[in-house]
Every structure is written in C-alpha cells, then in structure tokens.
Backbone as a printed PyTorch tensor [residue, N CA C, xyz], in Angstrom:
tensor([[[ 16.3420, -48.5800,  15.9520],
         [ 17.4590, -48.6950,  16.8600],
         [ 17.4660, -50.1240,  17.3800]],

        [[ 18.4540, -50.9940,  17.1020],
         [ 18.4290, -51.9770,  17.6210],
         [ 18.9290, -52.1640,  19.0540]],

        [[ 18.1130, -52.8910,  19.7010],
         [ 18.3230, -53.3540,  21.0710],
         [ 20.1610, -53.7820,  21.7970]],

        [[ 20.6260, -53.0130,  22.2850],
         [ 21.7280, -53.3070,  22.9670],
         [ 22.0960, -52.8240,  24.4740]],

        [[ 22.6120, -53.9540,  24.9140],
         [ 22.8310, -53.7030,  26.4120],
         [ 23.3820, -52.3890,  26.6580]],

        [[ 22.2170, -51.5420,  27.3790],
         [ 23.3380, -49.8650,  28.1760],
         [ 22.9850, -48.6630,  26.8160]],

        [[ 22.4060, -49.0000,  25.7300],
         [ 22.1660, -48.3160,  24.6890],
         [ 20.8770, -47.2390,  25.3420]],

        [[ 20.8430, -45.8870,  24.7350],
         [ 19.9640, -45.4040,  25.2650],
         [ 19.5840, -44.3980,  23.6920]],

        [[ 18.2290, -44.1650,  23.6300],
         [ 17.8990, -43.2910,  22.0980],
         [ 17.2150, -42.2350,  22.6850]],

        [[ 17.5560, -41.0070,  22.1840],
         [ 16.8000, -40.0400,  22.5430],
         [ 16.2530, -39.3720,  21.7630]],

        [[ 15.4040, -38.9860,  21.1530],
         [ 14.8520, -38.4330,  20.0810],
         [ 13.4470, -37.5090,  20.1190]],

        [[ 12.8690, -36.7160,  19.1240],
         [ 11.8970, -35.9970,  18.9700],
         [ 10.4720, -36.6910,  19.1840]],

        [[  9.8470, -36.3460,  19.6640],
         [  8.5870, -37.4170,  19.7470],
         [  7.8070, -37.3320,  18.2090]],

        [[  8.0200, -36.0990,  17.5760],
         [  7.9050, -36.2770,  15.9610],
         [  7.7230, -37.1260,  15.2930]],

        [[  8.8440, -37.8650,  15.6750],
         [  9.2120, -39.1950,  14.3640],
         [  8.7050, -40.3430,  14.9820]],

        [[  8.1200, -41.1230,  13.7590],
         [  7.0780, -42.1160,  13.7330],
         [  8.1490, -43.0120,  14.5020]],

        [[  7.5250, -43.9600,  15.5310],
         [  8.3140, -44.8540,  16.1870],
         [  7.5000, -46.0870,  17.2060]],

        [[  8.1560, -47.1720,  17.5220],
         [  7.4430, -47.6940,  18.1260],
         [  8.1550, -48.7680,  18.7860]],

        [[  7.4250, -49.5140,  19.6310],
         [  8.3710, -50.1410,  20.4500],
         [  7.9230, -51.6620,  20.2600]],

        [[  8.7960, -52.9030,  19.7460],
         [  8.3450, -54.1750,  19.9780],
         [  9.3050, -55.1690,  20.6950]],

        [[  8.4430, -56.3020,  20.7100],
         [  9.2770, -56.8530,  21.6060],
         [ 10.5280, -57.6690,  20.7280]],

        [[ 11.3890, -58.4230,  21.6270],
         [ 12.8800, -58.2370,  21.5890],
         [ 12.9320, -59.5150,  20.5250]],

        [[ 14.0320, -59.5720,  19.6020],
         [ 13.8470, -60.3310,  18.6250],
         [ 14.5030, -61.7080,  19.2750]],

        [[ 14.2580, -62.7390,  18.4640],
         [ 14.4680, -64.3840,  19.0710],
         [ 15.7580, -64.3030,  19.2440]],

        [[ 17.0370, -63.9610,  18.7840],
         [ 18.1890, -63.8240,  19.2470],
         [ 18.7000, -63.0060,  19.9630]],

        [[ 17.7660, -62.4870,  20.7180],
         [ 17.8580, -61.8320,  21.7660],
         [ 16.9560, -62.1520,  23.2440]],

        [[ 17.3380, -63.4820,  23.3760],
         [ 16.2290, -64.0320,  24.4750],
         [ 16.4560, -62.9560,  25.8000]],

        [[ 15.5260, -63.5820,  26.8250],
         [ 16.1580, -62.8810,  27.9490],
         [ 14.8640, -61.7870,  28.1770]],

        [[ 14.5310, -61.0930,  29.2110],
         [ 13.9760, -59.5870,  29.9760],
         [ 14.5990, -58.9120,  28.8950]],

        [[ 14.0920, -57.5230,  29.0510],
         [ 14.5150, -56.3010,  28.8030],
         [ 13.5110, -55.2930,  29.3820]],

        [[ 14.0890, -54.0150,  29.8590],
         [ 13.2530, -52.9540,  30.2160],
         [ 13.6950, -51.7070,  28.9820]],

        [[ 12.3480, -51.4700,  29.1510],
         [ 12.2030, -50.2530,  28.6410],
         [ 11.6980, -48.9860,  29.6220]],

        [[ 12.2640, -47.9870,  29.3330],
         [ 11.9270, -47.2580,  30.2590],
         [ 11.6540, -45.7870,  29.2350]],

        [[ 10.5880, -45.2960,  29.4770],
         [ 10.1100, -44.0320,  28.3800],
         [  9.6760, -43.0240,  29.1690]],

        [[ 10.1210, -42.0610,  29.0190],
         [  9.7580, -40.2660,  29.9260],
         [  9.3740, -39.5800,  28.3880]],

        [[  8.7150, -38.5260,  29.2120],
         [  8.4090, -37.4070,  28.2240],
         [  8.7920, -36.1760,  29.1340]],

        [[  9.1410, -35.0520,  28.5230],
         [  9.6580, -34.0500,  28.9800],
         [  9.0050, -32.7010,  28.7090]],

        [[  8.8350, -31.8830,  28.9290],
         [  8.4100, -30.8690,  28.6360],
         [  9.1400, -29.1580,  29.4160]],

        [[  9.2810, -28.2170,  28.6010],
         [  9.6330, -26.5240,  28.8640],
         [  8.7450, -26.1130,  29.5340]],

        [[  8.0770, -26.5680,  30.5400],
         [  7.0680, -26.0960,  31.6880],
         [  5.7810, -26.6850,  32.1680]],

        [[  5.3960, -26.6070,  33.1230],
         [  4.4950, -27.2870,  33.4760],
         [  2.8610, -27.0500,  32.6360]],

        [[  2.7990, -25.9610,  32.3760],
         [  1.7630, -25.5250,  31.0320],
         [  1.8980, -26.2340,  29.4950]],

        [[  3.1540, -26.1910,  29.4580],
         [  3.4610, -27.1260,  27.8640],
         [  3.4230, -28.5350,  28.1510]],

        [[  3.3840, -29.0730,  29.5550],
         [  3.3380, -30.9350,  29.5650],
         [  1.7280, -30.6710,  29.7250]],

        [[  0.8820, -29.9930,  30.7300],
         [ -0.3510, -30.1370,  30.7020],
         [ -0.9110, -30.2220,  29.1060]],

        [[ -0.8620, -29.2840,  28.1410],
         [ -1.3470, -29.0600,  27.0080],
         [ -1.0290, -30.2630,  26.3020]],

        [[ -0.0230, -30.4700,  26.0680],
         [  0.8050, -31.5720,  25.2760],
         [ -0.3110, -32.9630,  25.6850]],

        [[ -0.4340, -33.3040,  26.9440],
         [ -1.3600, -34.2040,  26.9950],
         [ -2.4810, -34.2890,  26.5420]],

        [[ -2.6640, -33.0790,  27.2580],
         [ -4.7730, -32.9310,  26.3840],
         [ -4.7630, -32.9800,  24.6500]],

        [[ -4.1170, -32.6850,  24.4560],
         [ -4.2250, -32.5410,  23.1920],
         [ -3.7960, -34.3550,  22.4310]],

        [[ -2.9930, -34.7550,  22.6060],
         [ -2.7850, -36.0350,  22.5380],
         [ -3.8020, -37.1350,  23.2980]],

        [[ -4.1730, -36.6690,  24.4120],
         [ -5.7880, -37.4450,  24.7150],
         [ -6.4460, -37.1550,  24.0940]],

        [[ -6.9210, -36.0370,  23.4620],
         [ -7.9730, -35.1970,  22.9530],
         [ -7.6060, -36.0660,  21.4620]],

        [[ -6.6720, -36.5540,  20.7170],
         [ -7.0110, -36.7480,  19.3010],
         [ -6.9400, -38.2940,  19.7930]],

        [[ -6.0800, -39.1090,  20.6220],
         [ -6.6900, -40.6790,  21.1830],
         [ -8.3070, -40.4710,  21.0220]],

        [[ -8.4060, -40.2750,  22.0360],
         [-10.2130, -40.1470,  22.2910],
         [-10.9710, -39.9680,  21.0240]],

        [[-10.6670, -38.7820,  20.3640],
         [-11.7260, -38.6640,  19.0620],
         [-11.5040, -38.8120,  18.0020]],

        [[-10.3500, -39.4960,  17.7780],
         [ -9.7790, -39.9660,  16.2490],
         [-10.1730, -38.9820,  15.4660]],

        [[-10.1040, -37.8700,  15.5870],
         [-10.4600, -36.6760,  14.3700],
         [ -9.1180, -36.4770,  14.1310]],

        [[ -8.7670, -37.2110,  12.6770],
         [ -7.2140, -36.5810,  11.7470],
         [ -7.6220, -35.3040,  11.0890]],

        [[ -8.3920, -34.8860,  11.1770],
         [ -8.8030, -33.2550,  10.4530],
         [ -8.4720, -32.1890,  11.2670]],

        [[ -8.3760, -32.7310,  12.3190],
         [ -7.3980, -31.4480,  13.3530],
         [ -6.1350, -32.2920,  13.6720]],

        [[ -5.1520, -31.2460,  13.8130],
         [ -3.7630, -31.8210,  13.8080],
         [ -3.8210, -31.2260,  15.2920]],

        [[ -2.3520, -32.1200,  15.9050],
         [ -2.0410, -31.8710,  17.4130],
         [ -1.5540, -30.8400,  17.3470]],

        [[ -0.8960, -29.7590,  16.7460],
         [ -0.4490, -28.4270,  16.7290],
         [ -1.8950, -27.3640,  16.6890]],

        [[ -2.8760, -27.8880,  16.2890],
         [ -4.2860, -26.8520,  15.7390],
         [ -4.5820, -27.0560,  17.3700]],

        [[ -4.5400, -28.3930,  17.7790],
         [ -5.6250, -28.6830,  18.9970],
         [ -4.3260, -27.5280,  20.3630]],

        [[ -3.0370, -27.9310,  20.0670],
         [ -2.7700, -27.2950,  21.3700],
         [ -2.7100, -25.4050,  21.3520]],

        [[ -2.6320, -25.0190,  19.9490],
         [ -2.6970, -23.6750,  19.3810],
         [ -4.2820, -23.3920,  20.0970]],

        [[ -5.0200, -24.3820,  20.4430],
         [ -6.9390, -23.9130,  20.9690],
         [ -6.6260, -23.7820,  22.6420]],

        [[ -5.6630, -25.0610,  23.0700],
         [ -5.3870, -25.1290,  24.4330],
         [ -4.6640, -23.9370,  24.6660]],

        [[ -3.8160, -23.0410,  24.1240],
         [ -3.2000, -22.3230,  24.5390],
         [ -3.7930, -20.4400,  24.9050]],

        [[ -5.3150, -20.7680,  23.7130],
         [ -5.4010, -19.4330,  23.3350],
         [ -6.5110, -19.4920,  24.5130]],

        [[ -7.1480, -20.7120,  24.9380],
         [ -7.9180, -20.7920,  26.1050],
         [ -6.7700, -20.3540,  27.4180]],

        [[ -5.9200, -21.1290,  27.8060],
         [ -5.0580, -20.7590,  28.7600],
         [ -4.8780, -19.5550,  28.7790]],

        [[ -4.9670, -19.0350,  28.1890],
         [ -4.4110, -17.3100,  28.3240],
         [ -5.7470, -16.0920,  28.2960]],

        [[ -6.4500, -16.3550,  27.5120],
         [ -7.7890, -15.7590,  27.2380],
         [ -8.7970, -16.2070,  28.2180]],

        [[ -9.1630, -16.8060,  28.5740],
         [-10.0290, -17.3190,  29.0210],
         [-10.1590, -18.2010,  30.6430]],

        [[ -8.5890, -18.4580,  30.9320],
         [ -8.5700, -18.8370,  32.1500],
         [ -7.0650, -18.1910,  33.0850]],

        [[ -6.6130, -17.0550,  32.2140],
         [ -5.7350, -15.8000,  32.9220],
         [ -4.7200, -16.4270,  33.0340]],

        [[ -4.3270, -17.2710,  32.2970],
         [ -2.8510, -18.3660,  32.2310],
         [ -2.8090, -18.9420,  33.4480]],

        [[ -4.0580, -19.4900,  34.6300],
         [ -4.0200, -20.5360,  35.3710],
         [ -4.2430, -22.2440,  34.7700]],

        [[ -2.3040, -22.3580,  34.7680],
         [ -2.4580, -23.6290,  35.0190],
         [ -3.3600, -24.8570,  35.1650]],

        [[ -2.9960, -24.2840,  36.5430],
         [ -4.0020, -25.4610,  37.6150],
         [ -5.5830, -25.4290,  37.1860]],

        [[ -5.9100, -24.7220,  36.7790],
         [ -7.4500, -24.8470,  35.8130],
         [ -7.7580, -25.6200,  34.9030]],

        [[ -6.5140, -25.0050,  34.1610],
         [ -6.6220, -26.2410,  32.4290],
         [ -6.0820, -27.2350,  32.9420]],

        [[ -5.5080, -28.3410,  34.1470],
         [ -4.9930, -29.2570,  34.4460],
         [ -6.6340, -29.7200,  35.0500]],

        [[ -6.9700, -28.9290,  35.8280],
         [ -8.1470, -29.3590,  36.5980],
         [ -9.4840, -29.5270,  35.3280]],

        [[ -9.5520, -29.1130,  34.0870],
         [-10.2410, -29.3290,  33.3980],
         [-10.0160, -30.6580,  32.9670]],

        [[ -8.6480, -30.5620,  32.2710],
         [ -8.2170, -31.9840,  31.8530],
         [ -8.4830, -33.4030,  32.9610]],

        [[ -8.2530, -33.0930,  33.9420],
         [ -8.7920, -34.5070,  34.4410],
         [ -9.9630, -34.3970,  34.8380]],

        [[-11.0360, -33.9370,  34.9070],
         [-12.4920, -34.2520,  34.8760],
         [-12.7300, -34.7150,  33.4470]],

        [[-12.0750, -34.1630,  32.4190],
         [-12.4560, -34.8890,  30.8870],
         [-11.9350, -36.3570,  30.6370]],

        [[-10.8670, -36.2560,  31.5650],
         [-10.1540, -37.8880,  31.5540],
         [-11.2950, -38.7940,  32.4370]],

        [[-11.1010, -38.5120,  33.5930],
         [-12.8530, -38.8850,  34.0600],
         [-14.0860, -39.2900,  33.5600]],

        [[-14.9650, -37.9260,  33.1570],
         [-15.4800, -38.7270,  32.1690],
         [-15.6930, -39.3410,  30.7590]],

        [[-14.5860, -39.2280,  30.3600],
         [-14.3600, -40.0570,  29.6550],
         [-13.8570, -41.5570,  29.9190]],

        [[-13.0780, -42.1940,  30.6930],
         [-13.3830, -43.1070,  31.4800],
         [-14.1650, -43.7190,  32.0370]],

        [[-15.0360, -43.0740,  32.8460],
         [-16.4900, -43.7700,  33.0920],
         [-17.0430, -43.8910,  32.3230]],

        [[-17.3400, -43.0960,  30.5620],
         [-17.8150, -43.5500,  29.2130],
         [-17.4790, -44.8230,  28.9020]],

        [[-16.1390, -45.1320,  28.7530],
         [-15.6480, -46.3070,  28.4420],
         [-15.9910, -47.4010,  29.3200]],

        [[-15.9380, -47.1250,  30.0920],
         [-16.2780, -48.6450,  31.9930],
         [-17.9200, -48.9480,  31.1910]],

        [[-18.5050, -47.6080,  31.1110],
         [-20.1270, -48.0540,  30.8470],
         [-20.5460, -48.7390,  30.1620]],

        [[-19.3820, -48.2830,  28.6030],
         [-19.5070, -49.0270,  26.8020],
         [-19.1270, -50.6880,  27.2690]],

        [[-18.1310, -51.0530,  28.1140],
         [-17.3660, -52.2190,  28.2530],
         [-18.5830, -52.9930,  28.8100]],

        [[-18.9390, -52.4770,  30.0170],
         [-19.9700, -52.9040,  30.5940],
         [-21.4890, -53.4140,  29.8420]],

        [[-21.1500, -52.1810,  29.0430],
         [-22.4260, -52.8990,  28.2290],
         [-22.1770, -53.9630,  27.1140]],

        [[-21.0260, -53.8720,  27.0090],
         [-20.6150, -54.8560,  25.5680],
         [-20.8930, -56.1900,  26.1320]],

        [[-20.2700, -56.2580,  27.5080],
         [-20.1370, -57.4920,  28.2680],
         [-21.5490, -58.2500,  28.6910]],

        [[-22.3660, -57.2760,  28.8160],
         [-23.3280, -57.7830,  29.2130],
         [-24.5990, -58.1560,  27.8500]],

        [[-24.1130, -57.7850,  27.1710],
         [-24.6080, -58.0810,  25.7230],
         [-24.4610, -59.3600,  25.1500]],

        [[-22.9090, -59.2850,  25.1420],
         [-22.1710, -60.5710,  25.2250],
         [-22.5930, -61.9390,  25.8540]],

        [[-22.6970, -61.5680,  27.3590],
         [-22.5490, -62.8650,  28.2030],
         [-24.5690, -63.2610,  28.4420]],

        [[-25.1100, -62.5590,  28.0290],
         [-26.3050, -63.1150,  28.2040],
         [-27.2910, -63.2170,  26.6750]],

        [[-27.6560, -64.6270,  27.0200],
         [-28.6140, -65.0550,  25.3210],
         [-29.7300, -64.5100,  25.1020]],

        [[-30.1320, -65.0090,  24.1010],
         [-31.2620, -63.7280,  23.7040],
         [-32.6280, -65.0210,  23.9330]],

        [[-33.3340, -64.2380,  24.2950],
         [-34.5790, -64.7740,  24.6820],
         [-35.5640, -65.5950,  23.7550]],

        [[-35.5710, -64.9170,  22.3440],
         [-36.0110, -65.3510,  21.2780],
         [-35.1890, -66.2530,  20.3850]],

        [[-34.0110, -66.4640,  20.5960],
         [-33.6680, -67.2440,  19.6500],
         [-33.3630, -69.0030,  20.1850]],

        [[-34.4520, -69.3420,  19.5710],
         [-34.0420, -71.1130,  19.8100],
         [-32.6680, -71.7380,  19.8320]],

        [[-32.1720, -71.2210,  18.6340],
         [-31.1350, -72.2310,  18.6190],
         [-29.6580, -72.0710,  19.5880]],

        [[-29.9850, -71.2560,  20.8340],
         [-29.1100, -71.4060,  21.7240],
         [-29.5060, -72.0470,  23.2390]],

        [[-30.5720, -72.4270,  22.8490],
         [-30.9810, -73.3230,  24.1370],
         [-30.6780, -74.5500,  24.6910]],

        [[-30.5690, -73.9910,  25.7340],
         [-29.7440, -75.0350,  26.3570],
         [-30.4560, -76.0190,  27.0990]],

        [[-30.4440, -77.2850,  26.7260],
         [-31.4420, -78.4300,  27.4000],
         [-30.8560, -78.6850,  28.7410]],

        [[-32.3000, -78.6070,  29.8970],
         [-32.5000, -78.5780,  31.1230],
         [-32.0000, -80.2280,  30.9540]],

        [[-31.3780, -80.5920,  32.4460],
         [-30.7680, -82.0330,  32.9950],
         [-31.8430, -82.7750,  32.4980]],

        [[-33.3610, -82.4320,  32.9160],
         [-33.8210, -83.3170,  32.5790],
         [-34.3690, -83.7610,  30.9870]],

        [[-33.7660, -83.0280,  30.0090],
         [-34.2040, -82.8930,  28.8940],
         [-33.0230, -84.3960,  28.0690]],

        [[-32.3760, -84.1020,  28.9580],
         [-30.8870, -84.8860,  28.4030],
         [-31.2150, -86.2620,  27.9880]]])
C-alpha cells in the first residue's frame, strides 16, 4: 500500500506485511498508527501469549493456531474460563522473561566492556610507560 495523505489499510493480521520508512519522494513526518483488535477480552489475552510465546522461543514447529488451541484448552480446563488468571499468568511470564533478557544484556555488556586479564596484547601503557 503506498503511502498517501488520509489513506487508511485495514486488513487481516494473516498476511505477511510490514512497515518501512517513507520513500525519498516522499520527504516530510509521517505517522503511523497500528491497533489490534480482538472478539473479547479472552481472545486479545491469548492472541498475545501466544505471539510472545513464539517471539520468545522461535519454535516454527508449533504454529500460533497449535499454541493458542493449548491457551484455550488451559482457559477452560484448568483455570474455569478465568480470564484474569491467564492474563495474570501472562504477565509474570513477560516478567520473567524480561528480567532474563536485562540479565543476558547485562552480561553481554559486561563481557564486552572489560579486558581480559591474560591477554597482552590489549594493554594499555600506564602515563608513565609513554
């Protein structure tokens, strides 16, 4: 869909799509503005987890229909079709999973920003070595 002033696309979240930025003959801002919608507050909860749930674990061997067909049979079986449970599950998993990531970063960084003890050839000559 090409970019035009007041144009609006509405479509299936299905279809492969993506958003870039605005081509050179088209200088200037632009907003984009993106909602997702959902048939109840149980089908937007699920819809997420399940789309975090395959972000997070890159497993293409389960499809987002298998993963929310698991969210659903839990919602009903297992937590008496409360909502607010499987919502309250989902963000403690967003949680920690987040603090997973802060920790990995953290450690990358600090891996990163400090030299290794044994290796000579990053030493750095003291003022008075100069």
């Amino acid at each position: 869909v090409m970019n035009t002033f007041g144009r609006l696309a509405v479509f299936q979240c299905s279809i492969p799509h993506s958003a870039r930025p605005p081509h050179a003959i088209r200088p200037g801002p632009r907003l984009t503005f993106a909602i997702k919608v959902a048939e109840g507050r149980g089908n937007a909860v699920i819809r997420s987890m399940s789309e975090t749930s395959i972000n997070k674990d890159g497993d293409e061997e389960v499809s987002e229909q298998e993963i929310e067909e698991q969210l659903w049979k839990r919602l009903h079986q297992e937590l008496g079709g409360d909502v607010d449970k499987l919502e309250a599950e989902f963000e403690e998993f967003v949680s920690e999973w987040n603090q997973e990531q802060a920790e990995l970063f953290s450690e990358i960084l600090q891996s990163a920003g400090s030299p290794h003890k044994d290796d000579d050839d990053h030493h750095q000559p003291a003022k008075d070595e100069l």
